[in-house]
Amino acid sequence: GNYSYLRLTSGKTEITTMSLGNIEKMLEEHSFLRVSRSYIINMKYISKVDRRDSICEIERNGVVHRIKVPPKKLKLLEGYF
């Protein structure tokens, strides 16, 4: 079935049976962007966009997550960041 893992700002991870597509629809009016088939990110926490390595870094409370992002989406992120 469809399982999605949600990484919360508290550091906890929640599991839901909702698809990322449904989660994306719920979050579309907020500052979230689906950057790949596997990730929806909160753009408030973008700390770096690296076009050379196709990486977006998300930072919260000193913890950095590096996410591989397709070039078209990186261009969108650069405009926001």
mmCIF file of C-alpha atoms in Angstrom:
data_model
loop_
_atom_site.group_PDB
_atom_site.id
_atom_site.type_symbol
_atom_site.label_atom_id
_atom_site.label_comp_id
_atom_site.label_asym_id
_atom_site.label_seq_id
_atom_site.Cartn_x
_atom_site.Cartn_y
_atom_site.Cartn_z
ATOM 1 C CA GLY A 1 0.000 0.000 0.000
ATOM 2 C CA ASN A 2 0.907 3.675 0.077
ATOM 3 C CA TYR A 3 2.978 4.721 3.063
ATOM 4 C CA SER A 4 4.525 8.141 3.453
ATOM 5 C CA TYR A 5 7.010 9.155 6.106
ATOM 6 C CA LEU A 6 6.633 12.665 7.479
ATOM 7 C CA ARG A 7 9.650 14.233 9.138
ATOM 8 C CA LEU A 8 8.308 16.812 11.588
ATOM 9 C CA THR A 9 10.106 19.919 12.838
ATOM 10 C CA SER A 10 10.215 18.294 16.274
ATOM 11 C CA GLY A 11 12.516 15.637 14.804
ATOM 12 C CA LYS A 12 9.887 12.917 15.059
ATOM 13 C CA THR A 13 8.908 10.813 12.052
ATOM 14 C CA GLU A 14 5.264 9.916 11.466
ATOM 15 C CA ILE A 15 3.974 7.276 9.059
ATOM 16 C CA THR A 16 0.728 7.768 7.146
ATOM 17 C CA THR A 17 -1.157 5.710 4.590
ATOM 18 C CA MET A 18 -1.784 8.823 2.479
ATOM 19 C CA SER A 19 0.029 9.112 -0.831
ATOM 20 C CA LEU A 20 2.452 11.985 -1.413
ATOM 21 C CA GLY A 21 0.054 13.242 -4.079
ATOM 22 C CA ASN A 22 -2.734 13.639 -1.511
ATOM 23 C CA ILE A 23 -0.364 15.227 1.006
ATOM 24 C CA GLU A 24 0.840 17.604 -1.712
ATOM 25 C CA LYS A 25 -2.762 18.728 -2.375
ATOM 26 C CA MET A 26 -3.306 19.400 1.331
ATOM 27 C CA LEU A 27 -0.139 21.509 1.553
ATOM 28 C CA GLU A 28 -0.301 23.380 -1.758
ATOM 29 C CA GLU A 29 -1.496 26.647 -0.193
ATOM 30 C CA HIS A 30 1.384 26.666 2.267
ATOM 31 C CA SER A 31 5.121 27.023 1.684
ATOM 32 C CA PHE A 32 5.644 23.406 0.610
ATOM 33 C CA LEU A 33 6.901 22.167 -2.744
ATOM 34 C CA ARG A 34 7.122 18.660 -4.156
ATOM 35 C CA VAL A 35 10.684 18.543 -5.424
ATOM 36 C CA SER A 36 10.733 14.919 -6.601
ATOM 37 C CA ARG A 37 8.697 11.725 -6.624
ATOM 38 C CA SER A 38 9.867 11.072 -3.081
ATOM 39 C CA TYR A 39 10.004 14.462 -1.335
ATOM 40 C CA ILE A 40 7.800 17.383 -0.409
ATOM 41 C CA ILE A 41 9.760 20.061 1.422
ATOM 42 C CA ASN A 42 8.907 23.069 3.551
ATOM 43 C CA MET A 43 10.649 25.876 1.705
ATOM 44 C CA LYS A 44 10.995 27.896 4.923
ATOM 45 C CA TYR A 45 13.836 25.594 5.945
ATOM 46 C CA ILE A 46 15.935 25.674 2.764
ATOM 47 C CA SER A 47 19.478 26.584 3.759
ATOM 48 C CA LYS A 48 21.277 25.934 0.468
ATOM 49 C CA VAL A 49 20.633 25.110 -3.195
ATOM 50 C CA ASP A 50 23.558 23.540 -5.050
ATOM 51 C CA ARG A 51 22.928 23.303 -8.806
ATOM 52 C CA ARG A 52 26.279 21.646 -9.498
ATOM 53 C CA ASP A 53 25.433 18.635 -7.304
ATOM 54 C CA SER A 54 21.622 18.912 -7.796
ATOM 55 C CA ILE A 55 21.187 19.109 -4.028
ATOM 56 C CA CYS A 56 18.893 21.096 -1.781
ATOM 57 C CA GLU A 57 19.759 21.375 1.893
ATOM 58 C CA ILE A 58 17.032 21.670 4.509
ATOM 59 C CA GLU A 59 18.117 22.796 7.971
ATOM 60 C CA ARG A 60 16.150 22.797 11.213
ATOM 61 C CA ASN A 61 17.571 23.032 14.741
ATOM 62 C CA GLY A 62 21.111 22.486 13.468
ATOM 63 C CA VAL A 63 20.228 19.259 11.621
ATOM 64 C CA VAL A 64 20.859 19.340 7.865
ATOM 65 C CA HIS A 65 19.193 17.025 5.349
ATOM 66 C CA ARG A 66 20.570 16.851 1.802
ATOM 67 C CA ILE A 67 17.974 16.023 -0.843
ATOM 68 C CA LYS A 68 18.665 15.190 -4.484
ATOM 69 C CA VAL A 69 16.472 17.428 -6.656
ATOM 70 C CA PRO A 70 15.897 17.373 -10.449
ATOM 71 C CA PRO A 71 17.332 20.418 -12.305
ATOM 72 C CA LYS A 72 13.908 21.913 -13.202
ATOM 73 C CA LYS A 73 12.862 21.952 -9.553
ATOM 74 C CA LEU A 74 16.233 23.372 -8.485
ATOM 75 C CA LYS A 75 15.577 26.350 -10.720
ATOM 76 C CA LEU A 76 12.264 26.946 -8.911
ATOM 77 C CA LEU A 77 13.977 26.666 -5.535
ATOM 78 C CA GLU A 78 16.655 29.156 -6.527
ATOM 79 C CA GLY A 79 13.956 31.677 -7.382
ATOM 80 C CA TYR A 80 12.399 31.221 -3.957
ATOM 81 C CA PHE A 81 15.658 31.056 -2.014
#
